[in-house]
PDB file of C-alpha atoms in Angstrom:
ATOM      1  CA  MET A   1       0.214  -0.094  -0.174  1.00  0.00           C
ATOM      2  CA  LYS A   2       1.116   3.238  -0.856  1.00  0.00           C
ATOM      3  CA  PRO A   3       2.217   5.690   1.789  1.00  0.00           C
ATOM      4  CA  LEU A   4      -1.133   7.988   3.692  1.00  0.00           C
ATOM      5  CA  PRO A   5      -1.591  11.817   2.075  1.00  0.00           C
ATOM      6  CA  GLN A   6      -0.886  14.205   4.595  1.00  0.00           C
ATOM      7  CA  ILE A   7      -4.140  14.918   6.021  1.00  0.00           C
ATOM      8  CA  LYS A   8      -4.723  18.935   6.703  1.00  0.00           C
ATOM      9  CA  LEU A   9      -7.296  20.588   8.823  1.00  0.00           C
ATOM     10  CA  VAL A  10      -8.623  23.828   7.638  1.00  0.00           C
ATOM     11  CA  PRO A  11      -8.054  26.143  11.080  1.00  0.00           C
ATOM     12  CA  ASN A  12     -11.178  28.568   9.672  1.00  0.00           C
ATOM     13  CA  ARG A  13     -14.872  26.698   9.663  1.00  0.00           C
ATOM     14  CA  PRO A  14     -16.814  28.223   6.395  1.00  0.00           C
ATOM     15  CA  ALA A  15     -19.289  30.511   7.286  1.00  0.00           C
ATOM     16  CA  LEU A  16     -23.111  28.384   7.876  1.00  0.00           C
ATOM     17  CA  ASP A  17     -25.934  29.057   5.571  1.00  0.00           C
ATOM     18  CA  GLU A  18     -28.735  29.353   8.430  1.00  0.00           C
ATOM     19  CA  ARG A  19     -30.705  25.971   6.239  1.00  0.00           C
ATOM     20  CA  PRO A  20     -29.888  24.257   3.205  1.00  0.00           C
ATOM     21  CA  LEU A  21     -33.341  24.822   1.600  1.00  0.00           C
ATOM     22  CA  GLU A  22     -34.991  28.227   2.725  1.00  0.00           C
ATOM     23  CA  ARG A  23     -38.019  25.937   3.445  1.00  0.00           C
ATOM     24  CA  ARG A  24     -38.765  22.487   4.720  1.00  0.00           C
ATOM     25  CA  VAL A  25     -41.936  20.334   4.144  1.00  0.00           C
ATOM     26  CA  GLY A  26     -42.222  17.331   6.001  1.00  0.00           C
ATOM     27  CA  LEU A  27     -44.527  14.147   4.510  1.00  0.00           C
ATOM     28  CA  ILE A  28     -45.511  11.161   6.080  1.00  0.00           C
ATOM     29  CA  ILE A  29     -46.328   8.438   3.787  1.00  0.00           C
ATOM     30  CA  LEU A  30     -47.448   4.933   4.556  1.00  0.00           C
ATOM     31  CA  ALA A  31     -44.969   1.975   4.053  1.00  0.00           C
ATOM     32  CA  THR A  32     -47.300   0.860   0.520  1.00  0.00           C
ATOM     33  CA  ASP A  33     -47.252   4.571  -1.175  1.00  0.00           C
ATOM     34  CA  HIS A  34     -46.164   4.383  -4.832  1.00  0.00           C
ATOM     35  CA  THR A  35     -47.218   7.944  -6.063  1.00  0.00           C
ATOM     36  CA  THR A  36     -46.864  10.985  -2.782  1.00  0.00           C
ATOM     37  CA  GLU A  37     -43.327  11.237  -3.336  1.00  0.00           C
ATOM     38  CA  PRO A  38     -43.122  11.773  -7.331  1.00  0.00           C
ATOM     39  CA  ASP A  39     -46.087  13.545  -6.912  1.00  0.00           C
ATOM     40  CA  PHE A  40     -44.624  16.157  -4.476  1.00  0.00           C
ATOM     41  CA  ARG A  41     -41.305  16.118  -5.945  1.00  0.00           C
ATOM     42  CA  ARG A  42     -42.829  17.552  -9.011  1.00  0.00           C
ATOM     43  CA  MET A  43     -45.131  20.297  -8.022  1.00  0.00           C
ATOM     44  CA  VAL A  44     -43.776  21.136  -4.451  1.00  0.00           C
ATOM     45  CA  ALA A  45     -39.985  20.686  -3.956  1.00  0.00           C
ATOM     46  CA  SER A  46     -37.634  23.244  -5.408  1.00  0.00           C
ATOM     47  CA  GLU A  47     -34.709  24.701  -5.206  1.00  0.00           C
ATOM     48  CA  ARG A  48     -36.590  26.904  -2.056  1.00  0.00           C
ATOM     49  CA  ILE A  49     -37.931  24.254  -0.628  1.00  0.00           C
ATOM     50  CA  GLY A  50     -37.156  20.421   0.939  1.00  0.00           C
ATOM     51  CA  VAL A  51     -39.336  17.954   1.223  1.00  0.00           C
ATOM     52  CA  TYR A  52     -38.505  15.401   3.483  1.00  0.00           C
ATOM     53  CA  VAL A  53     -40.134  12.056   3.724  1.00  0.00           C
ATOM     54  CA  ALA A  54     -40.873   9.380   6.215  1.00  0.00           C
ATOM     55  CA  ARG A  55     -43.151   6.307   5.827  1.00  0.00           C
ATOM     56  CA  ILE A  56     -45.121   4.469   8.746  1.00  0.00           C
ATOM     57  CA  PRO A  57     -46.264   1.092   8.898  1.00  0.00           C
ATOM     58  CA  TYR A  58     -49.287   0.664   6.762  1.00  0.00           C
ATOM     59  CA  ALA A  59     -50.603  -3.034   5.243  1.00  0.00           C
ATOM     60  CA  ASN A  60     -53.803  -3.568   2.808  1.00  0.00           C
ATOM     61  CA  PRO A  61     -56.627  -4.304   2.347  1.00  0.00           C
ATOM     62  CA  THR A  62     -57.870  -0.077   3.011  1.00  0.00           C
ATOM     63  CA  THR A  63     -60.921  -1.123   5.529  1.00  0.00           C
ATOM     64  CA  PRO A  64     -61.247   1.903   8.377  1.00  0.00           C
ATOM     65  CA  GLU A  65     -59.573  -0.287  10.497  1.00  0.00           C
ATOM     66  CA  ASN A  66     -56.594  -1.055   9.224  1.00  0.00           C
ATOM     67  CA  LEU A  67     -56.633   2.621   8.833  1.00  0.00           C
ATOM     68  CA  ARG A  68     -56.925   3.121  11.866  1.00  0.00           C
ATOM     69  CA  LYS A  69     -54.298   1.575  12.696  1.00  0.00           C
ATOM     70  CA  MET A  70     -51.086   3.986  11.767  1.00  0.00           C
ATOM     71  CA  GLN A  71     -52.625   7.034  14.195  1.00  0.00           C
ATOM     72  CA  PRO A  72     -50.331   5.408  16.441  1.00  0.00           C
ATOM     73  CA  ALA A  73     -46.992   5.599  14.511  1.00  0.00           C
ATOM     74  CA  LEU A  74     -47.316   9.091  12.891  1.00  0.00           C
ATOM     75  CA  THR A  75     -45.773  10.781  16.410  1.00  0.00           C
ATOM     76  CA  ALA A  76     -42.846   8.514  15.283  1.00  0.00           C
ATOM     77  CA  GLY A  77     -42.928   9.291  12.118  1.00  0.00           C
ATOM     78  CA  ALA A  78     -43.021  12.734  12.345  1.00  0.00           C
ATOM     79  CA  ALA A  79     -40.357  12.638  14.728  1.00  0.00           C
ATOM     80  CA  LEU A  80     -37.807  11.479  12.412  1.00  0.00           C
ATOM     81  CA  ILE A  81     -37.795  14.100   9.968  1.00  0.00           C
ATOM     82  CA  LEU A  82     -35.026  16.211  10.655  1.00  0.00           C
ATOM     83  CA  PRO A  83     -35.058  15.911  14.377  1.00  0.00           C
ATOM     84  CA  ASP A  84     -35.424  18.810  16.864  1.00  0.00           C
ATOM     85  CA  GLU A  85     -35.275  21.094  13.449  1.00  0.00           C
ATOM     86  CA  PRO A  86     -38.401  23.080  12.749  1.00  0.00           C
ATOM     87  CA  LEU A  87     -40.483  22.297   9.400  1.00  0.00           C
ATOM     88  CA  ASP A  88     -42.774  24.865   7.318  1.00  0.00           C
ATOM     89  CA  ALA A  89     -45.549  21.943   7.345  1.00  0.00           C
ATOM     90  CA  VAL A  90     -46.595  18.490   7.071  1.00  0.00           C
ATOM     91  CA  CYS A  91     -48.293  17.045   5.779  1.00  0.00           C
ATOM     92  CA  TYR A  92     -50.415  13.460   6.222  1.00  0.00           C
ATOM     93  CA  SER A  93     -51.166  11.848   3.184  1.00  0.00           C
ATOM     94  CA  CYS A  94     -53.808   9.479   3.423  1.00  0.00           C
ATOM     95  CA  THR A  95     -57.028  10.803   2.793  1.00  0.00           C
ATOM     96  CA  SER A  96     -59.213   7.717   3.532  1.00  0.00           C
ATOM     97  CA  ALA A  97     -57.163   7.510   7.047  1.00  0.00           C
ATOM     98  CA  SER A  98     -57.733  11.486   7.402  1.00  0.00           C
ATOM     99  CA  VAL A  99     -61.439  10.450   7.661  1.00  0.00           C
ATOM    100  CA  VAL A 100     -61.607   7.639   9.570  1.00  0.00           C
ATOM    101  CA  ILE A 101     -58.865   9.004  12.333  1.00  0.00           C
ATOM    102  CA  GLY A 102     -59.993  12.783  12.185  1.00  0.00           C
ATOM    103  CA  ASP A 103     -57.707  15.790  11.337  1.00  0.00           C
ATOM    104  CA  ALA A 104     -57.601  17.457  14.379  1.00  0.00           C
ATOM    105  CA  GLU A 105     -56.679  13.543  15.998  1.00  0.00           C
ATOM    106  CA  ILE A 106     -53.438  14.271  13.404  1.00  0.00           C
ATOM    107  CA  GLU A 107     -52.775  17.422  14.152  1.00  0.00           C
ATOM    108  CA  THR A 108     -52.234  16.187  17.509  1.00  0.00           C
ATOM    109  CA  ALA A 109     -50.299  13.223  17.214  1.00  0.00           C
ATOM    110  CA  ILE A 110     -47.585  14.570  14.600  1.00  0.00           C
ATOM    111  CA  GLN A 111     -47.549  18.288  16.469  1.00  0.00           C
ATOM    112  CA  ALA A 112     -46.706  16.005  19.684  1.00  0.00           C
ATOM    113  CA  ALA A 113     -43.298  15.390  17.850  1.00  0.00           C
ATOM    114  CA  LYS A 114     -43.288  18.916  15.581  1.00  0.00           C
ATOM    115  CA  PRO A 115     -44.939  21.194  18.485  1.00  0.00           C
ATOM    116  CA  GLY A 116     -46.662  24.271  16.737  1.00  0.00           C
ATOM    117  CA  VAL A 117     -45.876  23.033  13.258  1.00  0.00           C
ATOM    118  CA  PRO A 118     -48.891  23.157  10.644  1.00  0.00           C
ATOM    119  CA  VAL A 119     -50.571  20.217   9.697  1.00  0.00           C
ATOM    120  CA  VAL A 120     -51.983  19.275   6.391  1.00  0.00           C
ATOM    121  CA  THR A 121     -54.463  16.648   5.789  1.00  0.00           C
ATOM    122  CA  PRO A 122     -55.233  15.956   2.413  1.00  0.00           C
ATOM    123  CA  THR A 123     -59.346  15.938   3.544  1.00  0.00           C
ATOM    124  CA  MET A 124     -58.576  19.144   5.079  1.00  0.00           C
ATOM    125  CA  ALA A 125     -56.399  20.536   2.027  1.00  0.00           C
ATOM    126  CA  GLY A 126     -59.123  19.010  -0.429  1.00  0.00           C
ATOM    127  CA  VAL A 127     -62.039  21.149   1.600  1.00  0.00           C
ATOM    128  CA  ARG A 128     -59.928  23.928   1.415  1.00  0.00           C
ATOM    129  CA  GLY A 129     -59.439  23.475  -2.247  1.00  0.00           C
ATOM    130  CA  LEU A 130     -62.747  22.999  -2.632  1.00  0.00           C
ATOM    131  CA  ASN A 131     -64.020  26.605  -0.684  1.00  0.00           C
ATOM    132  CA  ALA A 132     -61.206  28.296  -2.884  1.00  0.00           C
ATOM    133  CA  PHE A 133     -63.313  27.815  -5.884  1.00  0.00           C
ATOM    134  CA  GLY A 134     -66.397  28.928  -3.859  1.00  0.00           C
ATOM    135  CA  VAL A 135     -68.178  26.109  -4.626  1.00  0.00           C
ATOM    136  CA  ARG A 136     -70.933  23.760  -2.791  1.00  0.00           C
ATOM    137  CA  ARG A 137     -72.713  20.774  -5.287  1.00  0.00           C
ATOM    138  CA  ILE A 138     -70.012  18.783  -5.803  1.00  0.00           C
ATOM    139  CA  SER A 139     -69.435  15.235  -6.874  1.00  0.00           C
ATOM    140  CA  ILE A 140     -66.660  12.584  -5.944  1.00  0.00           C
ATOM    141  CA  LEU A 141     -64.747   9.663  -7.523  1.00  0.00           C
ATOM    142  CA  THR A 142     -62.828   7.522  -5.017  1.00  0.00           C
ATOM    143  CA  PRO A 143     -60.919   4.052  -6.105  1.00  0.00           C
ATOM    144  CA  TYR A 144     -62.300   2.477  -2.346  1.00  0.00           C
ATOM    145  CA  THR A 145     -65.157   0.102  -1.079  1.00  0.00           C
ATOM    146  CA  MET A 146     -67.943   1.137  -0.428  1.00  0.00           C
ATOM    147  CA  GLU A 147     -66.888   0.694   3.117  1.00  0.00           C
ATOM    148  CA  THR A 148     -64.328   2.528   3.035  1.00  0.00           C
ATOM    149  CA  ALA A 149     -66.179   5.495   0.402  1.00  0.00           C
ATOM    150  CA  ARG A 150     -68.831   6.381   3.476  1.00  0.00           C
ATOM    151  CA  PRO A 151     -67.080   7.679   6.192  1.00  0.00           C
ATOM    152  CA  MET A 152     -65.450  10.320   2.809  1.00  0.00           C
ATOM    153  CA  ALA A 153     -69.223  11.205   1.770  1.00  0.00           C
ATOM    154  CA  THR A 154     -69.927  12.104   5.306  1.00  0.00           C
ATOM    155  CA  TYR A 155     -66.945  13.158   5.884  1.00  0.00           C
ATOM    156  CA  PHE A 156     -67.940  16.119   3.035  1.00  0.00           C
ATOM    157  CA  ALA A 157     -71.624  16.246   3.607  1.00  0.00           C
ATOM    158  CA  GLU A 158     -70.388  17.450   6.935  1.00  0.00           C
ATOM    159  CA  ARG A 159     -68.839  20.477   5.849  1.00  0.00           C
ATOM    160  CA  GLY A 160     -71.561  21.587   3.857  1.00  0.00           C
ATOM    161  CA  PHE A 161     -71.003  20.525   0.596  1.00  0.00           C
ATOM    162  CA  ASP A 162     -74.169  18.721  -1.525  1.00  0.00           C
ATOM    163  CA  ILE A 163     -72.550  15.402  -2.571  1.00  0.00           C
ATOM    164  CA  LEU A 164     -74.694  15.340  -6.276  1.00  0.00           C
ATOM    165  CA  GLY A 165     -72.678  11.938  -6.897  1.00  0.00           C
ATOM    166  CA  PHE A 166     -70.595   9.681  -5.731  1.00  0.00           C
ATOM    167  CA  THR A 167     -68.572   6.812  -7.354  1.00  0.00           C
ATOM    168  CA  CYS A 168     -66.379   4.735  -6.177  1.00  0.00           C
ATOM    169  CA  LEU A 169     -63.827   1.722  -8.104  1.00  0.00           C
ATOM    170  CA  GLY A 170     -63.832  -1.480  -5.111  1.00  0.00           C
ATOM    171  CA  PHE A 171     -60.546  -1.441  -5.000  1.00  0.00           C
ATOM    172  CA  GLU A 172     -59.247  -2.913  -2.026  1.00  0.00           C
ATOM    173  CA  ASP A 173     -55.158  -2.579  -2.335  1.00  0.00           C
ATOM    174  CA  ASP A 174     -53.272   0.590  -2.668  1.00  0.00           C
ATOM    175  CA  ARG A 175     -51.045  -0.387  -4.819  1.00  0.00           C
ATOM    176  CA  GLU A 176     -53.639  -1.327  -7.177  1.00  0.00           C
ATOM    177  CA  MET A 177     -54.909   1.983  -7.193  1.00  0.00           C
ATOM    178  CA  ALA A 178     -51.786   3.646  -7.806  1.00  0.00           C
ATOM    179  CA  ARG A 179     -51.790   1.288 -11.300  1.00  0.00           C
ATOM    180  CA  ILE A 180     -54.473   3.150 -12.943  1.00  0.00           C
ATOM    181  CA  ALA A 181     -53.666   4.853 -15.794  1.00  0.00           C
ATOM    182  CA  PRO A 182     -54.149   9.023 -15.585  1.00  0.00           C
ATOM    183  CA  PRO A 183     -55.794   8.766 -19.291  1.00  0.00           C
ATOM    184  CA  ALA A 184     -59.025   5.923 -17.310  1.00  0.00           C
ATOM    185  CA  LEU A 185     -58.833   8.561 -14.535  1.00  0.00           C
ATOM    186  CA  VAL A 186     -59.815  11.391 -17.151  1.00  0.00           C
ATOM    187  CA  ASP A 187     -62.714   8.738 -18.535  1.00  0.00           C
ATOM    188  CA  LEU A 188     -63.530   8.021 -14.678  1.00  0.00           C
ATOM    189  CA  ALA A 189     -63.982  11.772 -14.332  1.00  0.00           C
ATOM    190  CA  ARG A 190     -66.314  11.696 -17.053  1.00  0.00           C
ATOM    191  CA  GLN A 191     -68.376   9.323 -15.898  1.00  0.00           C
ATOM    192  CA  ALA A 192     -67.941  10.517 -12.198  1.00  0.00           C
ATOM    193  CA  MET A 193     -69.411  13.676 -12.765  1.00  0.00           C
ATOM    194  CA  HIS A 194     -72.752  14.652 -11.996  1.00  0.00           C
ATOM    195  CA  PRO A 195     -74.142  17.161 -14.349  1.00  0.00           C
ATOM    196  CA  GLN A 196     -75.574  20.012 -11.930  1.00  0.00           C
ATOM    197  CA  ALA A 197     -72.116  19.565  -9.508  1.00  0.00           C
ATOM    198  CA  ASP A 198     -69.606  22.791  -9.561  1.00  0.00           C
ATOM    199  CA  ALA A 199     -66.624  20.510  -9.265  1.00  0.00           C
ATOM    200  CA  LEU A 200     -64.759  17.466  -8.772  1.00  0.00           C
ATOM    201  CA  PHE A 201     -63.163  15.426  -6.091  1.00  0.00           C
ATOM    202  CA  VAL A 202     -60.482  12.768  -6.180  1.00  0.00           C
ATOM    203  CA  SER A 203     -59.819  11.209  -3.171  1.00  0.00           C
ATOM    204  CA  CYS A 204     -56.691   9.219  -2.709  1.00  0.00           C
ATOM    205  CA  THR A 205     -53.279   9.770  -2.734  1.00  0.00           C
ATOM    206  CA  ALA A 206     -52.360   6.543  -4.422  1.00  0.00           C
ATOM    207  CA  LEU A 207     -54.004   7.471  -7.398  1.00  0.00           C
ATOM    208  CA  ARG A 208     -52.039   9.390 -10.108  1.00  0.00           C
ATOM    209  CA  ALA A 209     -54.344  11.621  -9.859  1.00  0.00           C
ATOM    210  CA  ALA A 210     -52.347  14.897 -10.396  1.00  0.00           C
ATOM    211  CA  LEU A 211     -51.376  13.676 -13.828  1.00  0.00           C
ATOM    212  CA  ALA A 212     -54.626  13.837 -15.371  1.00  0.00           C
ATOM    213  CA  VAL A 213     -56.211  16.815 -13.742  1.00  0.00           C
ATOM    214  CA  THR A 214     -55.722  18.627 -16.403  1.00  0.00           C
ATOM    215  CA  GLY A 215     -57.288  16.381 -19.136  1.00  0.00           C
ATOM    216  CA  MET A 216     -59.957  15.781 -16.573  1.00  0.00           C
ATOM    217  CA  GLU A 217     -61.085  19.740 -16.076  1.00  0.00           C
ATOM    218  CA  GLN A 218     -61.083  19.416 -20.179  1.00  0.00           C
ATOM    219  CA  ALA A 219     -63.352  16.452 -19.979  1.00  0.00           C
ATOM    220  CA  ILE A 220     -65.551  18.014 -17.601  1.00  0.00           C
ATOM    221  CA  GLY A 221     -65.632  21.381 -18.277  1.00  0.00           C
ATOM    222  CA  ARG A 222     -65.005  22.394 -14.663  1.00  0.00           C
ATOM    223  CA  PRO A 223     -62.777  22.339 -11.915  1.00  0.00           C
ATOM    224  CA  VAL A 224     -61.108  19.081 -10.290  1.00  0.00           C
ATOM    225  CA  VAL A 225     -59.292  18.418  -7.044  1.00  0.00           C
ATOM    226  CA  THR A 226     -57.147  15.597  -6.319  1.00  0.00           C
ATOM    227  CA  SER A 227     -55.907  14.197  -3.273  1.00  0.00           C
ATOM    228  CA  ASN A 228     -52.360  15.091  -3.324  1.00  0.00           C
ATOM    229  CA  GLN A 229     -52.750  18.193  -5.619  1.00  0.00           C
ATOM    230  CA  ALA A 230     -53.879  19.734  -3.278  1.00  0.00           C
ATOM    231  CA  THR A 231     -52.127  19.358  -0.159  1.00  0.00           C
ATOM    232  CA  ALA A 232     -49.525  20.397  -2.354  1.00  0.00           C
ATOM    233  CA  TRP A 233     -51.366  23.460  -3.021  1.00  0.00           C
ATOM    234  CA  TYR A 234     -52.013  24.167   0.553  1.00  0.00           C
ATOM    235  CA  CYS A 235     -47.873  23.294   1.743  1.00  0.00           C
ATOM    236  CA  LEU A 236     -46.486  25.336  -1.173  1.00  0.00           C
ATOM    237  CA  ARG A 237     -49.237  27.757   0.065  1.00  0.00           C
ATOM    238  CA  LEU A 238     -47.970  27.828   3.832  1.00  0.00           C
ATOM    239  CA  CYS A 239     -44.483  28.100   2.292  1.00  0.00           C
ATOM    240  CA  SER A 240     -45.187  31.999   0.930  1.00  0.00           C
ATOM    241  CA  ASP A 241     -45.117  29.923  -2.602  1.00  0.00           C
ATOM    242  CA  GLU A 242     -47.563  31.672  -4.327  1.00  0.00           C
ATOM    243  CA  THR A 243     -46.479  30.649  -7.805  1.00  0.00           C
ATOM    244  CA  ALA A 244     -49.078  29.291 -10.183  1.00  0.00           C
ATOM    245  CA  HIS A 245     -48.528  25.508 -11.762  1.00  0.00           C
ATOM    246  CA  PRO A 246     -51.728  25.089 -14.482  1.00  0.00           C
ATOM    247  CA  GLU A 247     -50.064  22.171 -15.401  1.00  0.00           C
ATOM    248  CA  PHE A 248     -51.342  20.710 -12.561  1.00  0.00           C
ATOM    249  CA  GLY A 249     -55.295  21.960 -12.267  1.00  0.00           C
ATOM    250  CA  SER A 250     -56.627  25.376 -11.702  1.00  0.00           C
ATOM    251  CA  LEU A 251     -56.453  25.354  -8.411  1.00  0.00           C
ATOM    252  CA  MET A 252     -52.462  25.344  -8.525  1.00  0.00           C
ATOM    253  CA  THR A 253     -53.164  29.024  -9.523  1.00  0.00           C
ATOM    254  CA  LEU A 254     -55.490  30.454  -6.805  1.00  0.00           C
ATOM    255  CA  PRO A 255     -54.016  31.761  -3.244  1.00  0.00           C
ATOM    256  CA  LEU A 256     -55.434  29.820  -0.116  1.00  0.00           C
ATOM    257  CA  PRO A 257     -58.869  30.966   1.196  1.00  0.00           C
ATOM    258  CA  CYS A 258     -58.908  32.688   4.404  1.00  0.00           C
ATOM    259  CA  GLY A 259     -60.524  31.225   7.388  1.00  0.00           C
TER     260      GLY A 259
END
């Protein structure tokens, strides 16, 4: 072996930036999730905003019972994202579990590890997105079974929406939901849209709906709000990023509504 070089220690350390990136978004996703991470890479991450991901245990099928089992893992998952460092937002990326567990309970669990951080769920973001359009009559499209879809209908009805049409596809496995091609989602949106509804909500973070949203809007002639698109929009606005991204739908051109 050749002689090793002399190792020199720089006497003066370089100055440090306050943060490697100006803004930080934490993302808690299911162990089985194929879609949210790529979507947030497309829609949220930039030279200014970093997205930092933790995965938590989840086992199919997608039933209310299995969804509820994730709640105890939320605090530990949040704690693994840049430990002891502040975040600008944390998104828990599961729409159906947000309904079953509850937005407030999810916020409490995440803030136990990240005190004071704004918490975003797909259901909360979906409501804010629909409110940004000022609509009340909606249609909803989900990939879920009837058992999992019913609580979703109740969630939006309790928040003042008139659900004129609700369509579910009967899938039990979120990994299969992720394999539905975006063009197929455009056709499904056309079928699911009630003629008197003012907007369509497409539920489920597993669906590649963010890639299909502009096609869906063109097909039905009305606004479309999807789970990952809505959470990305909400997180961007919490990071004071008001840049319009019409390639991900008309919601991504709007400000966050007050209240």
